[in-house]
Coordinates of C-alpha atoms in Angstrom, one line a residue:
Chain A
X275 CA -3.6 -32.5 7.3
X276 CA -6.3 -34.5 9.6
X277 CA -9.5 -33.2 8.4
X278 CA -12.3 -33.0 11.3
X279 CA -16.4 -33.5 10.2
X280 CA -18.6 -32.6 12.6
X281 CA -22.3 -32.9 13.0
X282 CA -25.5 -31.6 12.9
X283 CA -24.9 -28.3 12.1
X284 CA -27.4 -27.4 14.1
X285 CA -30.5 -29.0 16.0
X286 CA -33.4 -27.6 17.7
X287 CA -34.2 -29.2 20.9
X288 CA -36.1 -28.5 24.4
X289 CA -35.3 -27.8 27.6
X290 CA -34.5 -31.7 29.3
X291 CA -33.9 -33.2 26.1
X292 CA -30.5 -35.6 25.4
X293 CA -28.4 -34.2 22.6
X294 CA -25.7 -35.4 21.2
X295 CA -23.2 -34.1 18.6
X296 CA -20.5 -36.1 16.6
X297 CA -17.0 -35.4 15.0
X298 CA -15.3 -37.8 12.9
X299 CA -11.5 -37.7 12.4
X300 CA -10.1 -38.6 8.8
X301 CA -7.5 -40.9 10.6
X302 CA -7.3 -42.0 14.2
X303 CA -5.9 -39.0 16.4
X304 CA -6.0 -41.2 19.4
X305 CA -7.9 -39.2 22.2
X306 CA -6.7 -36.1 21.7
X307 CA -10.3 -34.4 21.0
X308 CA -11.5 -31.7 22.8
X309 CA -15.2 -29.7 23.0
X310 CA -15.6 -26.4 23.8
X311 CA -19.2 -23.9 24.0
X312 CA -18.9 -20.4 22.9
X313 CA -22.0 -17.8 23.3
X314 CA -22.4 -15.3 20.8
X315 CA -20.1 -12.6 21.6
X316 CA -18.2 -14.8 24.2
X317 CA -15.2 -16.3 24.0
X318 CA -15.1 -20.1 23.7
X319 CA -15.0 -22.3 27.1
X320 CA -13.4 -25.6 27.1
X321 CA -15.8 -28.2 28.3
X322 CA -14.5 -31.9 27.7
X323 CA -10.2 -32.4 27.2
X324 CA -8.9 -35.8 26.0
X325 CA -12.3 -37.0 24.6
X326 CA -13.8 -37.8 27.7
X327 CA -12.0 -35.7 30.6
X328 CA -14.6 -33.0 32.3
X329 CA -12.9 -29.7 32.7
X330 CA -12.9 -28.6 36.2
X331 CA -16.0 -26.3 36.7
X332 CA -18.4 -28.2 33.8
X333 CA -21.5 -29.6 34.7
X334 CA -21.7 -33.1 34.7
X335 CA -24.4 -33.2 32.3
X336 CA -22.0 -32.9 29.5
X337 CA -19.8 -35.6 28.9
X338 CA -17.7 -36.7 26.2
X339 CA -16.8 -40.5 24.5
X340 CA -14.8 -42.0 21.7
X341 CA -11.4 -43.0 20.3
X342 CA -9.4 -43.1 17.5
X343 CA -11.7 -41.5 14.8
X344 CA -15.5 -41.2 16.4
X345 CA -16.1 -39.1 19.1
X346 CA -19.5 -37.6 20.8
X347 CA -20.2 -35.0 22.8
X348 CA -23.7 -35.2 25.5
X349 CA -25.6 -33.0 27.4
X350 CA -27.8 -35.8 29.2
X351 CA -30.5 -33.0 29.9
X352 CA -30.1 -29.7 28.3
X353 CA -30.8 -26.6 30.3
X354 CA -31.7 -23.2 29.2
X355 CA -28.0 -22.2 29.4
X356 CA -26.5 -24.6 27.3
X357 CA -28.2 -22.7 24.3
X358 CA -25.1 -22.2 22.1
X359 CA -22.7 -23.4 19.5
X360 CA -20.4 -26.5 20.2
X361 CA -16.8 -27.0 18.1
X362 CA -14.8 -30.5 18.8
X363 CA -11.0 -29.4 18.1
X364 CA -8.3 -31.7 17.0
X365 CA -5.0 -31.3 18.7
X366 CA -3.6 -34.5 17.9
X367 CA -0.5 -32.8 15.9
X368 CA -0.3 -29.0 14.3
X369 CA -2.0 -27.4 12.6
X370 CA -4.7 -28.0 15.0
X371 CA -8.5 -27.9 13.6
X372 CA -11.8 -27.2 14.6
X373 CA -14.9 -28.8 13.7
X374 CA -17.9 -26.6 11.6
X375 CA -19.5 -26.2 15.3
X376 CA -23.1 -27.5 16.1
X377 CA -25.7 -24.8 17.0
X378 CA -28.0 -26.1 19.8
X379 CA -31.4 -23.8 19.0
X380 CA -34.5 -23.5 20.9
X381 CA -37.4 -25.7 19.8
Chain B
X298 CA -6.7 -14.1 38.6
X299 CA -5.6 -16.0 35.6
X300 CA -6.1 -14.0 32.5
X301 CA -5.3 -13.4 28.8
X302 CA -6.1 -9.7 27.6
X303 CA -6.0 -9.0 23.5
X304 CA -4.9 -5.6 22.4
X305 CA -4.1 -3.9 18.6
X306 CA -7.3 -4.5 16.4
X307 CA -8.4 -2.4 14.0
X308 CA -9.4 -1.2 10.5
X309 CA -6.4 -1.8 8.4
X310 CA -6.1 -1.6 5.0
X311 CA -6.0 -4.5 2.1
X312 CA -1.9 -5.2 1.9
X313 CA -1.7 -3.2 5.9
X314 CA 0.3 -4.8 8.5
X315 CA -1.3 -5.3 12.1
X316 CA 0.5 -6.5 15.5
X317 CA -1.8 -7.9 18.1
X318 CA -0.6 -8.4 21.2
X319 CA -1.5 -10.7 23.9
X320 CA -1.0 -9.9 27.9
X321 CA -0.8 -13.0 30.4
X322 CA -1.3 -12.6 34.3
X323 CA -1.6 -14.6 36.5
X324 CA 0.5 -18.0 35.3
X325 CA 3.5 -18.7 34.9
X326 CA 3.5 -17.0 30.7
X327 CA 7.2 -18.7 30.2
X328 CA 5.8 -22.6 30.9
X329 CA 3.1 -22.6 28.2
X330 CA 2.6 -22.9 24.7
X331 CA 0.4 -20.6 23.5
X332 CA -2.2 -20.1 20.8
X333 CA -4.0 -17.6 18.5
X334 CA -7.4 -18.6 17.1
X335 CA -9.7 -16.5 15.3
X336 CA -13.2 -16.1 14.5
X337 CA -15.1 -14.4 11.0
X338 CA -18.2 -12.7 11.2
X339 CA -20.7 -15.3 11.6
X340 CA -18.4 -18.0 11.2
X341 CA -16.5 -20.9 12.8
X342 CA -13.6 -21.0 14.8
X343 CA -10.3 -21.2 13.1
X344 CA -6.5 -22.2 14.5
X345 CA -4.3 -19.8 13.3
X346 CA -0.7 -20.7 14.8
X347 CA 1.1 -21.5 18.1
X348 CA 4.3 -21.1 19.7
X349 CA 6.4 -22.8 22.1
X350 CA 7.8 -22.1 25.6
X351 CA 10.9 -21.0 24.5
X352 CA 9.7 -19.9 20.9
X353 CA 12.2 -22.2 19.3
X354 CA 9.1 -24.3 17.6
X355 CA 5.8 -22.0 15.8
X356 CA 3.4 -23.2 13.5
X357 CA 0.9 -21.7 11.6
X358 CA -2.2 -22.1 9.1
X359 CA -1.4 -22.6 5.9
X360 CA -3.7 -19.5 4.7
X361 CA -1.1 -17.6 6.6
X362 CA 2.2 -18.9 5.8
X363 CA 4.7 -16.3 4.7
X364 CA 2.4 -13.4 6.0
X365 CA 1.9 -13.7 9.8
X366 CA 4.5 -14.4 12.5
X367 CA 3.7 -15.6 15.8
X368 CA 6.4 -14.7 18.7
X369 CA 6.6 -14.0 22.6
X370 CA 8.5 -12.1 25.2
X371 CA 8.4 -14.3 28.4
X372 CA 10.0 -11.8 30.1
X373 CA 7.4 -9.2 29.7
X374 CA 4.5 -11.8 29.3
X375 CA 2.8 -11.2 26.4
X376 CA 2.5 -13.1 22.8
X377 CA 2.1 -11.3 19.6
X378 CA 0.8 -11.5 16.3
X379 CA 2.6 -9.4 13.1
X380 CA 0.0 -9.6 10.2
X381 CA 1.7 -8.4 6.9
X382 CA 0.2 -8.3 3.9
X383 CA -3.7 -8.5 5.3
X384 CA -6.6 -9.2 3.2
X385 CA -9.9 -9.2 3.5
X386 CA -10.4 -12.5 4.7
X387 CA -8.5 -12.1 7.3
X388 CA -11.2 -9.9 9.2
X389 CA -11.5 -11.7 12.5
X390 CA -12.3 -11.7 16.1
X391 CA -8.7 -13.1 16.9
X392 CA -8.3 -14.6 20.4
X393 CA -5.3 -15.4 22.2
X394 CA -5.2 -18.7 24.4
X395 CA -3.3 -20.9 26.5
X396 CA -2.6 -24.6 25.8
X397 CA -1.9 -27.3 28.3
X398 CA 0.2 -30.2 27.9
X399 CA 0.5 -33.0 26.8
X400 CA -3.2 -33.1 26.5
X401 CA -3.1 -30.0 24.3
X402 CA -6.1 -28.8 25.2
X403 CA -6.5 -24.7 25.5
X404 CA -8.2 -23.9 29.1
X405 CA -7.6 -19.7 29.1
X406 CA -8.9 -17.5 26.1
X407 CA -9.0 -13.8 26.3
X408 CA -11.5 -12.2 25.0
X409 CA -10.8 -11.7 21.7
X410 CA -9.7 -8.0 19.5
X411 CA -11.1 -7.5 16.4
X412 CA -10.0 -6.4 13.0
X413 CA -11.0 -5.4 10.2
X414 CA -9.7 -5.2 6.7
X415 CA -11.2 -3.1 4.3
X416 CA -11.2 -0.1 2.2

């Protein structure tokens, strides 16, 4: 099975900072990476599709990049919202996997 | 509205058997594969196994393998979930949701039913 790493665990950053968050695929999976945001107690939201594909409805202050094995998530200036945990999934071929999920804390 | 809606948590005990089901609205149920992914207490999410259109192709976890079976009724547009032989690490927010092809991506989650397996 493709094993997914994905990092920081979590970060503390302030309101109109740049954050980024990585996941690295143990073989290429092509672009079939996808981000999601899930709130505690919420179910998760798809934000990014094919590595770099906005899902209809997502602010355009996330975006997603990468290929192959390395792929980033960014929220270009983080708002008060955007407080929460982010998982990359891999859905390159089944069983599909997530990443550990990055926690995005208040500084 | 497009919607997924989770039903048939509980408490159940270690060695129980659960069925979640899964209700679609919405969509057309019978054109997608479909998902269940679930969550432990304070932990990360976790695929558990998907299903084809036509439930001729499933696939699953290997932590469930012989013990959970993933099915559908496109006629009355719901997916399940039979749990057999439950342990406690299989306590869970499970959610149900929809994938999209061929980006395979899953855009619709419901909003998750819990269960709980303990003594």
């Amino acid at each position: 099975d493709i094993q997914m790493t994905q990092s920081p665990s979590s970060l503390s950053a302030s309101v109109g900072d740049r954050v980024t968050i990585t996941c690295r695929a143990s073989q290429t999976i092509s672009s079939y990476l996808n981000w999601y945001q899930q709130k505690p107690g919420k179910a998760p939201k798809l934000l990014i599709y094919s590595a770099s594909t906005l899902q209809s409805g997502v602010p355009s202050r996330f975006s997603g990049s990468g290929s192959g094995t390395d792929f980033t998530l960014t929220i270009s200036s983080l708002q008060p919202e955007d407080f929460a945990t982010y998982y990359c999934q891999l859905s390159y071929s089944n069983p599909q996997t997530f990443g550990q999920g990055t926690k995005v804390e208040i500084k | 509205e497009v919607q997924l809606v989770e039903s048939g948590g509980g408490l159940v005990q270690p060695g129980g058997s659960l069925r979640l089901s899964c209700a679609a609205s919405g969509f057309t149920f019978s054109t997608f594969w479909m998902n269940w992914v679930r969550q432990a207490p304070g932990k990360g999410l976790e695929w558990v196994a998907n299903i084809k259109q036509d439930g001729s192709e499933k696939y699953y976890v290997d932590s469930v393998k012989g013990r959970f079976t993933v099915s559908r009724d496109n006629a009355k547009n719901s997916l399940y979930l039979q749990m057999n032989g439950l342990r406690a690490e299989d306590t869970a927010v499970y959610y149900c949701a929809r994938e999209v092809l061929p980006q395979d991506y899953m855009d619709v989650w419901g909003k998750g039913t819990t269960v709980t397996v303990s003594s």
